[in-house]
PDB file of C-alpha atoms in Angstrom:
ATOM      1  CA  MET A   1     220.296-170.413 131.157  1.00 44.00           C
ATOM      2  CA  SER A   2     217.234-169.893 133.586  1.00 62.00           C
ATOM      3  CA  ASN A   3     213.991-170.905 132.933  1.00 76.00           C
ATOM      4  CA  THR A   4     212.173-168.039 134.781  1.00 84.00           C
ATOM      5  CA  LEU A   5     210.000-166.066 132.175  1.00 90.00           C
ATOM      6  CA  ASN A   6     210.688-162.448 131.474  1.00 94.00           C
ATOM      7  CA  TYR A   7     208.573-159.861 129.827  1.00 96.00           C
ATOM      8  CA  PRO A   8     209.796-160.524 126.296  1.00 96.00           C
ATOM      9  CA  GLU A   9     209.173-164.070 126.332  1.00 95.00           C
ATOM     10  CA  LEU A  10     205.572-163.766 127.708  1.00 96.00           C
ATOM     11  CA  ALA A  11     204.721-160.894 124.881  1.00 97.00           C
ATOM     12  CA  GLU A  12     205.594-163.687 122.461  1.00 96.00           C
ATOM     13  CA  LEU A  13     203.639-166.563 124.295  1.00 95.00           C
ATOM     14  CA  ILE A  14     200.887-163.754 124.726  1.00 96.00           C
ATOM     15  CA  ARG A  15     201.096-163.252 120.670  1.00 96.00           C
ATOM     16  CA  ALA A  16     201.177-167.162 119.787  1.00 95.00           C
ATOM     17  CA  ARG A  17     198.532-168.216 122.287  1.00 94.00           C
ATOM     18  CA  ALA A  18     195.774-165.380 122.735  1.00 93.00           C
ATOM     19  CA  GLY A  19     196.599-163.859 119.094  1.00 94.00           C
ATOM     20  CA  VAL A  20     197.408-160.370 120.941  1.00 95.00           C
ATOM     21  CA  GLU A  21     200.607-158.408 119.710  1.00 96.00           C
ATOM     22  CA  ILE A  22     202.115-156.567 122.754  1.00 96.00           C
ATOM     23  CA  ASP A  23     205.438-154.326 122.948  1.00 96.00           C
ATOM     24  CA  PRO A  24     207.304-156.207 125.885  1.00 96.00           C
ATOM     25  CA  VAL A  25     208.151-153.015 127.163  1.00 96.00           C
ATOM     26  CA  GLU A  26     204.526-152.014 127.704  1.00 96.00           C
ATOM     27  CA  LEU A  27     204.073-155.524 129.869  1.00 96.00           C
ATOM     28  CA  GLU A  28     206.631-154.027 132.376  1.00 95.00           C
ATOM     29  CA  ARG A  29     205.133-150.535 132.604  1.00 94.00           C
ATOM     30  CA  PRO A  30     203.974-150.214 136.369  1.00 92.00           C
ATOM     31  CA  GLY A  31     200.498-150.470 136.456  1.00 90.00           C
ATOM     32  CA  ALA A  32     200.415-152.223 133.247  1.00 95.00           C
ATOM     33  CA  ASP A  33     196.741-154.559 132.988  1.00 95.00           C
ATOM     34  CA  PHE A  34     195.859-157.306 130.856  1.00 96.00           C
ATOM     35  CA  ASP A  35     192.733-155.807 129.947  1.00 95.00           C
ATOM     36  CA  GLU A  36     194.132-152.688 128.959  1.00 96.00           C
ATOM     37  CA  PHE A  37     195.748-155.226 126.010  1.00 96.00           C
ATOM     38  CA  GLY A  38     192.686-156.910 125.465  1.00 96.00           C
ATOM     39  CA  VAL A  39     194.246-160.212 126.688  1.00 95.00           C
ATOM     40  CA  ASP A  40     191.643-161.921 128.841  1.00 93.00           C
ATOM     41  CA  SER A  41     191.749-165.160 131.312  1.00 90.00           C
ATOM     42  CA  LEU A  42     191.120-167.663 127.968  1.00 92.00           C
ATOM     43  CA  GLY A  43     194.218-166.032 126.329  1.00 93.00           C
ATOM     44  CA  LEU A  44     196.103-166.398 129.807  1.00 94.00           C
ATOM     45  CA  LEU A  45     194.916-170.055 130.380  1.00 93.00           C
ATOM     46  CA  GLY A  46     196.437-170.565 126.648  1.00 93.00           C
ATOM     47  CA  VAL A  47     199.813-169.337 127.915  1.00 93.00           C
ATOM     48  CA  VAL A  48     199.602-171.050 131.324  1.00 92.00           C
ATOM     49  CA  GLY A  49     198.945-174.366 129.077  1.00 92.00           C
ATOM     50  CA  GLU A  50     202.155-173.636 127.215  1.00 91.00           C
ATOM     51  CA  LEU A  51     204.496-172.874 130.315  1.00 89.00           C
ATOM     52  CA  GLU A  52     203.055-176.203 131.653  1.00 88.00           C
ATOM     53  CA  ASN A  53     204.038-178.129 128.922  1.00 90.00           C
ATOM     54  CA  ARG A  54     207.367-176.236 128.330  1.00 85.00           C
ATOM     55  CA  HIS A  55     208.779-176.688 131.821  1.00 81.00           C
ATOM     56  CA  GLY A  56     206.811-179.814 133.210  1.00 84.00           C
ATOM     57  CA  VAL A  57     205.485-178.133 135.910  1.00 82.00           C
ATOM     58  CA  LYS A  58     201.774-177.104 137.083  1.00 86.00           C
ATOM     59  CA  VAL A  59     201.786-173.558 137.326  1.00 84.00           C
ATOM     60  CA  THR A  60     200.164-172.203 140.485  1.00 77.00           C
ATOM     61  CA  ASN A  61     196.087-172.309 140.240  1.00 79.00           C
ATOM     62  CA  GLY A  62     194.759-168.743 139.190  1.00 85.00           C
ATOM     63  CA  ALA A  63     197.560-167.568 136.932  1.00 90.00           C
ATOM     64  CA  GLU A  64     195.292-167.265 134.473  1.00 89.00           C
ATOM     65  CA  SER A  65     193.277-164.851 136.511  1.00 91.00           C
ATOM     66  CA  ALA A  66     196.060-162.697 137.153  1.00 93.00           C
ATOM     67  CA  LYS A  67     195.214-158.736 136.417  1.00 95.00           C
ATOM     68  CA  THR A  68     198.823-157.790 135.685  1.00 96.00           C
ATOM     69  CA  PRO A  69     201.775-158.945 133.588  1.00 96.00           C
ATOM     70  CA  ALA A  70     203.728-158.646 136.864  1.00 95.00           C
ATOM     71  CA  GLU A  71     201.246-160.584 139.018  1.00 95.00           C
ATOM     72  CA  PHE A  72     201.068-163.476 136.505  1.00 94.00           C
ATOM     73  CA  LEU A  73     205.133-163.563 136.108  1.00 94.00           C
ATOM     74  CA  ALA A  74     205.640-164.122 139.879  1.00 93.00           C
ATOM     75  CA  LEU A  75     202.978-166.827 139.997  1.00 91.00           C
ATOM     76  CA  VAL A  76     204.636-168.474 136.991  1.00 90.00           C
ATOM     77  CA  ASN A  77     208.087-167.925 138.209  1.00 90.00           C
ATOM     78  CA  SER A  78     207.587-169.239 141.613  1.00 88.00           C
ATOM     79  CA  ALA A  79     205.981-172.059 140.181  1.00 84.00           C
ATOM     80  CA  VAL A  80     209.020-172.826 138.170  1.00 80.00           C
ATOM     81  CA  THR A  81     211.595-172.072 140.980  1.00 82.00           C
ATOM     82  CA  ALA A  82     209.800-174.174 143.383  1.00 81.00           C
ATOM     83  CA  LYS A  83     209.730-177.125 140.686  1.00 75.00           C
ATOM     84  CA  ALA A  84     213.598-176.158 139.935  1.00 71.00           C
ATOM     85  CA  GLY A  85     214.986-176.154 143.512  1.00 73.00           C
ATOM     86  CA  ALA A  86     212.261-179.813 143.975  1.00 62.00           C
TER      87      ALA A  86
END
């Protein structure tokens, strides 16, 4: 089992932590932007906090400021992967 975050998991975390329901397929769409889904940095901060608790790793500073789901996943997964390789 991989510790990396994927779009369905991200959609579930956003629903749980930001209260916004998003189809994971929409998150994967090229050019998808958190603003269009109504997810702000405060919502992403909740997602980051949950991920840090879950994985015991400090997620890269600035992940909560990511503009797109793809950018967010890249930042989070690089932090999780770096810890796994440590």
